[in-house]
PDB file of C-alpha atoms in Angstrom:
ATOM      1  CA  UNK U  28       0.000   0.000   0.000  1.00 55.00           C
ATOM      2  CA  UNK U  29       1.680   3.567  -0.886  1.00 73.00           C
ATOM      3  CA  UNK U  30       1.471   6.689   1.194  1.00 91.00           C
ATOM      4  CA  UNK U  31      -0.235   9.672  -0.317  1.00 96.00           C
ATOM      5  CA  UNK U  32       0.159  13.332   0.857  1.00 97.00           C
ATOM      6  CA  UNK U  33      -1.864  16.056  -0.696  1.00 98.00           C
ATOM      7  CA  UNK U  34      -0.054  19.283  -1.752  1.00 98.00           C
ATOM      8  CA  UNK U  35      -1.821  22.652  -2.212  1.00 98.00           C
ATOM      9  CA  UNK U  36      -0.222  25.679  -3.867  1.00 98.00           C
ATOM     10  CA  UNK U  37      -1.569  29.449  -2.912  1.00 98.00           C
ATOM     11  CA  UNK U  38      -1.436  33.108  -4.438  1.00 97.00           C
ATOM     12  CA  UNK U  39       1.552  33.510  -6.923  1.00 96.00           C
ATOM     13  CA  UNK U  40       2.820  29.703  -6.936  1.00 97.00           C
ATOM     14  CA  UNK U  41      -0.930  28.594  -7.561  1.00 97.00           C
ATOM     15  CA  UNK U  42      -1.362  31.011 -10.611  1.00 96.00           C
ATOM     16  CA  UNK U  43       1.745  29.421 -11.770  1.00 97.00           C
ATOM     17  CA  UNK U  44       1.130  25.945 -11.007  1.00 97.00           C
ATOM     18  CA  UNK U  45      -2.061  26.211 -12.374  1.00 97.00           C
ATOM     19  CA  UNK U  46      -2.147  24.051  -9.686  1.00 98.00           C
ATOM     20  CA  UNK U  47      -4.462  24.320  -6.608  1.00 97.00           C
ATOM     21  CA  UNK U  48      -4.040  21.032  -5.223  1.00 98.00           C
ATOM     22  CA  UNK U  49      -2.871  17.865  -6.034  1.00 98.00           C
ATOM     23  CA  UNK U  50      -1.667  14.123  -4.425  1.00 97.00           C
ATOM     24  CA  UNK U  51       1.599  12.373  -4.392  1.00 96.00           C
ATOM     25  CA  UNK U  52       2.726   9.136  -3.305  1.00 96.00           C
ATOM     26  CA  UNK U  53       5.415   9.628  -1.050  1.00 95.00           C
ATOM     27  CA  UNK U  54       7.761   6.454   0.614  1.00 92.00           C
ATOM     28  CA  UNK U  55       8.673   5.779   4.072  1.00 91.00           C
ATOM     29  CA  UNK U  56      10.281   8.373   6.031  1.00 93.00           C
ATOM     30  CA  UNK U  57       9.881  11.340   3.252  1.00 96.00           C
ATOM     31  CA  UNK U  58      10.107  14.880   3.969  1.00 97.00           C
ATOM     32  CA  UNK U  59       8.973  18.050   2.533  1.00 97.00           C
ATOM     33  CA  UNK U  60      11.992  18.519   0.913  1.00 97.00           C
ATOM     34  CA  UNK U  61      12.104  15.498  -1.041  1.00 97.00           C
ATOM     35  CA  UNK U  62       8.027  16.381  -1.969  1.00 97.00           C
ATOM     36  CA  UNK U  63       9.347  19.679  -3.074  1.00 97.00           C
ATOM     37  CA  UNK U  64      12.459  18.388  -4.899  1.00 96.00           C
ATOM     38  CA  UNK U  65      10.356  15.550  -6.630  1.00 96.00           C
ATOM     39  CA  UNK U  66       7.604  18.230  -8.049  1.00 97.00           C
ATOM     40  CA  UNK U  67      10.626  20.857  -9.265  1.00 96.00           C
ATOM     41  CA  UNK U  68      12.121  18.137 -11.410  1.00 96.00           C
ATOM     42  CA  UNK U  69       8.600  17.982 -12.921  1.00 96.00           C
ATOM     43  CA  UNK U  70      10.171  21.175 -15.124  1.00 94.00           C
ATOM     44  CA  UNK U  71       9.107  24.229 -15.802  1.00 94.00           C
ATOM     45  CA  UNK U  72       6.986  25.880 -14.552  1.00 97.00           C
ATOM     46  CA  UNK U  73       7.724  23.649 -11.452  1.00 97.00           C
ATOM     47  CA  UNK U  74      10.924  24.608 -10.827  1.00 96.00           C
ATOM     48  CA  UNK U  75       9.870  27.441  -9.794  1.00 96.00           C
ATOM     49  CA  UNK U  76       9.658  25.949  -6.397  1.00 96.00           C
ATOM     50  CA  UNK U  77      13.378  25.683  -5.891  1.00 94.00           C
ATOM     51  CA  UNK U  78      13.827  29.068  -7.435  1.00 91.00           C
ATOM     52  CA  UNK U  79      14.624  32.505  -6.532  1.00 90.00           C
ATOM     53  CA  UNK U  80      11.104  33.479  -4.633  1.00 89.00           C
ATOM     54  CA  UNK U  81      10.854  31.981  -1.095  1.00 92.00           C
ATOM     55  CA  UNK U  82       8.435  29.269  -0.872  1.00 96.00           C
ATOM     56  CA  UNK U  83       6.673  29.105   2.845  1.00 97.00           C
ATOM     57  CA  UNK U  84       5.599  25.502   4.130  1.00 97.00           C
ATOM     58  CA  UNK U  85       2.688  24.049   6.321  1.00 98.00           C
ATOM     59  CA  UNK U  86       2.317  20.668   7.085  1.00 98.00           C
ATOM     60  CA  UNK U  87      -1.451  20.200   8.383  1.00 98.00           C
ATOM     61  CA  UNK U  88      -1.783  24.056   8.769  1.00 97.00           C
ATOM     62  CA  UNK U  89       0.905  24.840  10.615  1.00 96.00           C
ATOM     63  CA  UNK U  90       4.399  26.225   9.589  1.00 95.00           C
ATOM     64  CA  UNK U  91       7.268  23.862   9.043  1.00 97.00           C
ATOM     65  CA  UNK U  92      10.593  23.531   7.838  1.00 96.00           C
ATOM     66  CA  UNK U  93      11.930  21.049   4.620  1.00 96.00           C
ATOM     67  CA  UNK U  94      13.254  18.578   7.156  1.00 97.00           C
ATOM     68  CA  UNK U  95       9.880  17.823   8.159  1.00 97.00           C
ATOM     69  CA  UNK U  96       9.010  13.748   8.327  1.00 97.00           C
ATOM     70  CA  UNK U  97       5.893  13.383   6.442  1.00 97.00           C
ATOM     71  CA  UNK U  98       2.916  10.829   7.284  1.00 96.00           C
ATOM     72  CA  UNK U  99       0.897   9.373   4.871  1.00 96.00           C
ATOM     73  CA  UNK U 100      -2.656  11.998   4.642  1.00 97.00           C
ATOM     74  CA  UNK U 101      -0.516  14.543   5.535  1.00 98.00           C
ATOM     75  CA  UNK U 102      -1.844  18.235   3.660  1.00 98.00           C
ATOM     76  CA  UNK U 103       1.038  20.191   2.845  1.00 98.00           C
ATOM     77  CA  UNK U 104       0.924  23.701   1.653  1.00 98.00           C
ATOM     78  CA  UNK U 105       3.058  25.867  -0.471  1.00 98.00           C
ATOM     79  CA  UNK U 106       3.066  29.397  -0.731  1.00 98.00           C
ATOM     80  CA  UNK U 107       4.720  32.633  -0.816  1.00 97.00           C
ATOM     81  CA  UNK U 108       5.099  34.943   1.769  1.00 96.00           C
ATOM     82  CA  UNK U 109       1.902  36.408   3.416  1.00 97.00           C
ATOM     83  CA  UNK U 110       0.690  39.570   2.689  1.00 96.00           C
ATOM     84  CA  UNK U 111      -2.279  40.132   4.817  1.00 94.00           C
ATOM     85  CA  UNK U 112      -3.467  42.970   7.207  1.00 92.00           C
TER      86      UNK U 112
ATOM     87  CA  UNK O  26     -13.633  35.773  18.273  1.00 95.00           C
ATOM     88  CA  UNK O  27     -12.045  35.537  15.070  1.00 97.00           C
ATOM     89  CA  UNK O  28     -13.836  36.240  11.641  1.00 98.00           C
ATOM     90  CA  UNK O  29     -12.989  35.688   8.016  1.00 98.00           C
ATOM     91  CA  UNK O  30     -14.993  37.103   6.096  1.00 98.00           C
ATOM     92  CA  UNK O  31     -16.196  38.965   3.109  1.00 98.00           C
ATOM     93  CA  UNK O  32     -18.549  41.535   4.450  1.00 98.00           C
ATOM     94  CA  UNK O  33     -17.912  44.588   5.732  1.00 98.00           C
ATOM     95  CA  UNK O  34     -17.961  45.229   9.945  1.00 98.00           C
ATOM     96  CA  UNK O  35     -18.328  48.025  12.118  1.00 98.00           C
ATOM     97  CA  UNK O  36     -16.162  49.533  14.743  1.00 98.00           C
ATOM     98  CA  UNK O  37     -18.630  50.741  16.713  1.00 97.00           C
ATOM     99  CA  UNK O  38     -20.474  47.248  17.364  1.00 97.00           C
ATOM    100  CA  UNK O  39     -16.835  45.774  17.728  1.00 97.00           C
ATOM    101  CA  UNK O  40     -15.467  47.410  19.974  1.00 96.00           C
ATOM    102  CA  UNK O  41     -19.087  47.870  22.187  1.00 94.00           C
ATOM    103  CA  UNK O  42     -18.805  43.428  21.989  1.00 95.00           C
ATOM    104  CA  UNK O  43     -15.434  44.214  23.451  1.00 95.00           C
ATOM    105  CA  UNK O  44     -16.805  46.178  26.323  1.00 91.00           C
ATOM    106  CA  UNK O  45     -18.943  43.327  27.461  1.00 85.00           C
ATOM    107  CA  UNK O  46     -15.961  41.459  28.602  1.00 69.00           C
ATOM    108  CA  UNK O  47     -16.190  42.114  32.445  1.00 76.00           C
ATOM    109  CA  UNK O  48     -13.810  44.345  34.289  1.00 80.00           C
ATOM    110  CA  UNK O  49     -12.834  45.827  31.155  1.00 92.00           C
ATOM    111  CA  UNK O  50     -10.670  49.490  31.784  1.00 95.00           C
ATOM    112  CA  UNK O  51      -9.201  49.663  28.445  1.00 97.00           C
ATOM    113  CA  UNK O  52     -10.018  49.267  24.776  1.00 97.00           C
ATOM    114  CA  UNK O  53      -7.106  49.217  22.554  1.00 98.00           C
ATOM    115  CA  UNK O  54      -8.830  48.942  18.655  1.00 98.00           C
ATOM    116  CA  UNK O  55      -6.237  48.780  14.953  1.00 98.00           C
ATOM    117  CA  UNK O  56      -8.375  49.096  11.972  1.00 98.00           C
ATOM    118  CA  UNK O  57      -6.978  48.603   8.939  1.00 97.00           C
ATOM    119  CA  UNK O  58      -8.054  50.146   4.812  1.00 96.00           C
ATOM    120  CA  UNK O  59      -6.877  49.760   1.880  1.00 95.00           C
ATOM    121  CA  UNK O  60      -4.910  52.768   1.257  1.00 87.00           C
ATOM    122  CA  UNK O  61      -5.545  55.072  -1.632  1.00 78.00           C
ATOM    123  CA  UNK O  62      -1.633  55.888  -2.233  1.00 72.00           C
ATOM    124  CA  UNK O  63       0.043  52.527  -2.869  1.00 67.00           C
ATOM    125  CA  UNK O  64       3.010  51.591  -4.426  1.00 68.00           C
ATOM    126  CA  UNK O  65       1.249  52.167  -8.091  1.00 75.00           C
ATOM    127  CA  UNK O  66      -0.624  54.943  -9.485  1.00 79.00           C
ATOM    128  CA  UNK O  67      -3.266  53.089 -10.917  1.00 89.00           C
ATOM    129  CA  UNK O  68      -4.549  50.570  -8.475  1.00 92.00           C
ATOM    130  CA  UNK O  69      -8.141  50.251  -8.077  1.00 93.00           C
ATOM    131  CA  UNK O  70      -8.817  47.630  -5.935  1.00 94.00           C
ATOM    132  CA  UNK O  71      -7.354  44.637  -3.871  1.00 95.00           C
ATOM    133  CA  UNK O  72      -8.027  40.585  -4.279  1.00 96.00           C
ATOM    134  CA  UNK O  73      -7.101  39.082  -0.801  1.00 98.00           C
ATOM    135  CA  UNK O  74      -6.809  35.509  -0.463  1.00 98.00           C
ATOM    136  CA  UNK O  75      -6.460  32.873   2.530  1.00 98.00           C
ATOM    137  CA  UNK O  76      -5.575  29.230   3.391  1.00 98.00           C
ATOM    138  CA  UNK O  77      -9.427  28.495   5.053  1.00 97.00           C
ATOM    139  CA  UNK O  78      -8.703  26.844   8.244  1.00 97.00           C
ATOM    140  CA  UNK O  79      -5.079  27.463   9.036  1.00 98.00           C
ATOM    141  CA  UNK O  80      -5.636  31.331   9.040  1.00 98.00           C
ATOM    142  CA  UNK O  81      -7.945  30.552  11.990  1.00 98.00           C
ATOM    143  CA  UNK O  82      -5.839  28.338  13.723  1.00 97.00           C
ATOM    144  CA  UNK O  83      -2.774  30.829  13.208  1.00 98.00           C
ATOM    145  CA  UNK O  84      -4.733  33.252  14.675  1.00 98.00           C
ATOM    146  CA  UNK O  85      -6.206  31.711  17.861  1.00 98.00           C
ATOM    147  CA  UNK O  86      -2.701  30.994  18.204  1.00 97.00           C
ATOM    148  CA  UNK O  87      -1.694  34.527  18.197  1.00 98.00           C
ATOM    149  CA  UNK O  88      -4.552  35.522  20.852  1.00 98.00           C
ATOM    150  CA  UNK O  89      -3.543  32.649  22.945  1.00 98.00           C
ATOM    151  CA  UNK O  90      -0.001  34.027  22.435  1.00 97.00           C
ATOM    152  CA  UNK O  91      -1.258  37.614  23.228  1.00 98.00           C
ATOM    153  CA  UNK O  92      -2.932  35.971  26.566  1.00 97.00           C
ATOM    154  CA  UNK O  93      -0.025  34.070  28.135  1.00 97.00           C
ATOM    155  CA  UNK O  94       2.358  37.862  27.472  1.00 98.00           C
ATOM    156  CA  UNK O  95      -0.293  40.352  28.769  1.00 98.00           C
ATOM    157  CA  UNK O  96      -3.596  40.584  30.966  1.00 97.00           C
ATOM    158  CA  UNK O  97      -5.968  40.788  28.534  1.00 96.00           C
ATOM    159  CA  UNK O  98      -9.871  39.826  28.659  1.00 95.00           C
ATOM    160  CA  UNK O  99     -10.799  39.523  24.889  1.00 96.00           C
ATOM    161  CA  UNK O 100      -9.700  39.414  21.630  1.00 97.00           C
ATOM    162  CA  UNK O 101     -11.646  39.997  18.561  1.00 98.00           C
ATOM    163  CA  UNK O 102      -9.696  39.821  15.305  1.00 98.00           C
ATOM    164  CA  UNK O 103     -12.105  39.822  11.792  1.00 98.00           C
ATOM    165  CA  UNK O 104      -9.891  39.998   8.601  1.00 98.00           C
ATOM    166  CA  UNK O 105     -11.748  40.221   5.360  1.00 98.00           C
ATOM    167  CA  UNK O 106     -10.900  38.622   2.382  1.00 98.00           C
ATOM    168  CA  UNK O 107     -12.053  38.566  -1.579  1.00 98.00           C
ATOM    169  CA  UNK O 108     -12.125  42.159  -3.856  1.00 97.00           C
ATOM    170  CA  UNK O 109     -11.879  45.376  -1.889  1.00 97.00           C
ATOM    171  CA  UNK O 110     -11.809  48.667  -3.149  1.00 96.00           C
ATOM    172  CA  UNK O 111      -9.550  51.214  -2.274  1.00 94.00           C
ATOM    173  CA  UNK O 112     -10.808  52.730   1.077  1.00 94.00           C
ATOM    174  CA  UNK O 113     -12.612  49.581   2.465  1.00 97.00           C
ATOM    175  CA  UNK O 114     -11.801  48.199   5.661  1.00 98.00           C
ATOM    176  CA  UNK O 115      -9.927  45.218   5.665  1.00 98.00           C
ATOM    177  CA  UNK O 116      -8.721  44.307   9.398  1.00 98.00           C
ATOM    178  CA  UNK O 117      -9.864  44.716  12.982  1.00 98.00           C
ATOM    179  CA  UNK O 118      -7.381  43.866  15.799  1.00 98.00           C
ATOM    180  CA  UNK O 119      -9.709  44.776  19.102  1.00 98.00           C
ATOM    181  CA  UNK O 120      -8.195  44.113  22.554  1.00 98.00           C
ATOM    182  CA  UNK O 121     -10.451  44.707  26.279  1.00 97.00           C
ATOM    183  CA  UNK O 122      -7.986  44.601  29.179  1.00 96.00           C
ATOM    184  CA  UNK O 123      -7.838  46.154  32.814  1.00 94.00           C
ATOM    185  CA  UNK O 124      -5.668  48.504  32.072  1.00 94.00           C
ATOM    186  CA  UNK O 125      -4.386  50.506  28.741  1.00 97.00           C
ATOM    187  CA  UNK O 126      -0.513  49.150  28.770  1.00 98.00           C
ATOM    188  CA  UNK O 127      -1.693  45.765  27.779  1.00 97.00           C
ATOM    189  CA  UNK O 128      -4.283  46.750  25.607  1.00 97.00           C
ATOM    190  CA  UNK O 129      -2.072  48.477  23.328  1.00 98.00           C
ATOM    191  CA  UNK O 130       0.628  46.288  23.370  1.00 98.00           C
ATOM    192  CA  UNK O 131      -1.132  43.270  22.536  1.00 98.00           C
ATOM    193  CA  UNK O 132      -3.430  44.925  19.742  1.00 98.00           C
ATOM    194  CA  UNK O 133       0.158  45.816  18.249  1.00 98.00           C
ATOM    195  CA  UNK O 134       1.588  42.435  18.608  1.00 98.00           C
ATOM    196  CA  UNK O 135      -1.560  40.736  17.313  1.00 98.00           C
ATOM    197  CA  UNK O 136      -1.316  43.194  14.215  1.00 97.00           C
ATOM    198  CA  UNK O 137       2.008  42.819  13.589  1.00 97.00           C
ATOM    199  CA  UNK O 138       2.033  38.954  13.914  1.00 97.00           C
ATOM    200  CA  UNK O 139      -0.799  38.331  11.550  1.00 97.00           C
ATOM    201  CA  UNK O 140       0.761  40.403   8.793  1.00 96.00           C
ATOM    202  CA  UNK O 141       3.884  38.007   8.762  1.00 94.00           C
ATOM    203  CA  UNK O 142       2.318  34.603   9.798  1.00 95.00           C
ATOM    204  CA  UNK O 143      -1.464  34.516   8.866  1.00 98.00           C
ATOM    205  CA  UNK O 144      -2.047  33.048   5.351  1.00 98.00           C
ATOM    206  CA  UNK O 145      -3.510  35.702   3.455  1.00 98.00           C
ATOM    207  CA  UNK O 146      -2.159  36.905   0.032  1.00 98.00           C
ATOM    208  CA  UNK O 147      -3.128  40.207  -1.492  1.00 96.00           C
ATOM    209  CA  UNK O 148      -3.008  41.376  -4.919  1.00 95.00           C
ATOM    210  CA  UNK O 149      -3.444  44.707  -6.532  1.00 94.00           C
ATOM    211  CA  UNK O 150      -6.123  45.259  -9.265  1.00 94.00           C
ATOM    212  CA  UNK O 151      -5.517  47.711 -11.623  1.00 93.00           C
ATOM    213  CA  UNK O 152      -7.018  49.694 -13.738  1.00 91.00           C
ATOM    214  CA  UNK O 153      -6.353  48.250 -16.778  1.00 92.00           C
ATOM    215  CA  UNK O 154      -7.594  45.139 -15.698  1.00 88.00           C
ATOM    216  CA  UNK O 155      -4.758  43.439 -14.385  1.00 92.00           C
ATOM    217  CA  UNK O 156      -3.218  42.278 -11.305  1.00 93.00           C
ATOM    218  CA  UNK O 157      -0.241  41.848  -9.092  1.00 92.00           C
ATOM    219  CA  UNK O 158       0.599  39.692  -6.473  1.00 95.00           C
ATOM    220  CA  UNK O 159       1.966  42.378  -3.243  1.00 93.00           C
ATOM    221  CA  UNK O 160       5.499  41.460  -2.429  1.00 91.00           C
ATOM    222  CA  UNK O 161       6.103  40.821   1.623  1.00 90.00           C
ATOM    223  CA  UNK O 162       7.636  43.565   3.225  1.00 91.00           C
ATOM    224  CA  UNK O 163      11.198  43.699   4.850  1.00 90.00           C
ATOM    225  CA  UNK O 164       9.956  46.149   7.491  1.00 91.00           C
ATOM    226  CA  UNK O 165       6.746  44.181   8.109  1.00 91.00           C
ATOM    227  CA  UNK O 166       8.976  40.959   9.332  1.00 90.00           C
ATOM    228  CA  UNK O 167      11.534  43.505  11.122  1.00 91.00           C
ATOM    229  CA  UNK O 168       8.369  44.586  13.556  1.00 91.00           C
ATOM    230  CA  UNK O 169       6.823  41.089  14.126  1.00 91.00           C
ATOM    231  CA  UNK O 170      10.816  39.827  14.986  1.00 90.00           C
ATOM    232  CA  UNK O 171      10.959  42.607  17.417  1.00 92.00           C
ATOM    233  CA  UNK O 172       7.963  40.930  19.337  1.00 92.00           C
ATOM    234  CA  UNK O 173       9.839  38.035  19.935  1.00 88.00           C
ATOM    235  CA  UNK O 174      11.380  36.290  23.300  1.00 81.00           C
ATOM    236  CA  UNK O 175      14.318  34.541  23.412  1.00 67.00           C
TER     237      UNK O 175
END
């Protein structure tokens, strides 16, 4: 049986993604890193996620850093900056 | 209470909510528009979007924060999202405490936390039709790190 996370993309990197959500298989162990590394070798426009512009993480709605040890269901977001206020 | 929402709210009935509280001295209220003079001439409006459920979270978390650092007896935070035009209110940060030191000072840190850790993305209409995503500001983060204890 394979894990499967769900990614979601915000603002700027959803508009570029074209992407608002989306589900990966992930092995045993992964972290947000290797999700993020895995989806940038997708290409362009993908690679935008190991580009220039920051890219903020949640894991299940709350900040977290790319050394983060995923579970499988896990909802991990991707976004810029925030701008609110 | 925290709010997202697209309607509109008014001070007045916010900050009388606020006075219900209890032993409330002091009423410490930020309201925030969309200014007029941006970065660009031609803006006409704002987009702002969120991440529906951790915004809230992040929030609470911020009022509990606000609660454990000063003596405070209720928050209310509403944050509006979707288009705005240029004038429109966009944020309330309302604090009821005792006394006025801790009012202030946690409606400030509140205010300044949110703008650098609640999910919401904003992006400049203009009047031509397009639109720009708002770039996060250096002096924004420099104010929320200055709430910090180490």
């Amino acid at each position: 049986m394979s894990a499967v996370v769900t990614v979601k993309f915000f603002a700027r990197l959803r508009e570029t993604l074209q992407t608002d959500e989306l589900e990966l298989p992930i092995g045993e162990q992964a972290t947000v890193a290797e999700v993020i590394d895995t989806l940038a070798r997708r290409g362009a426009p993908w690679d935008v996620l190991k580009g220039e512009q920051p890219v903020m993480i949640a894991v299940n709605q709350t900040m977290a850093r790319p050394a983060h040890t995923l579970e499988p269901g896990d909802e991990i977001a991707l976004f810029p900056p925030v701008t609110g206020g | 209470m925290i709010r997202i929402q697209t309607e509109d709210f008014d001070i007045g009935e916010q900050t009388r909510a606020l006075s219900a509280a209890g032993d409330t001295g002091a009423i410490a209220t930020f309201t925030g528009l969309v200014r007029t003079s941006g970065d660009r001439q031609d803006v006409r409006a704002l987009f702002l979007e969120h991440y529906p459920g951790m915004t809230e979270s992040v929030i609470e978390d911020l009022a509990r924060q606000a609660g454990e650092r000063w003596s405070i007896q209720a928050v209310r935070v509403i944050h509006r999202v979707g288009e705005l035009a240029l004038g429109e209110q966009i944020v309330f940060v309302g604090v009821a405490s005792a006394h006025r030191g801790d009012a202030f000072a946690a409606c400030e840190f509140l205010m300044d936390a949110l703008k650098t850790s609640a999910p919401f993305w904003k992006k400049e209409i203009t009047e031509d039709g397009e639109s720009h995503w708002v770039e996060q500001k250096a002096s924004d983060r420099d104010k929320a790190e200055g709430w910090r204890q180490d």
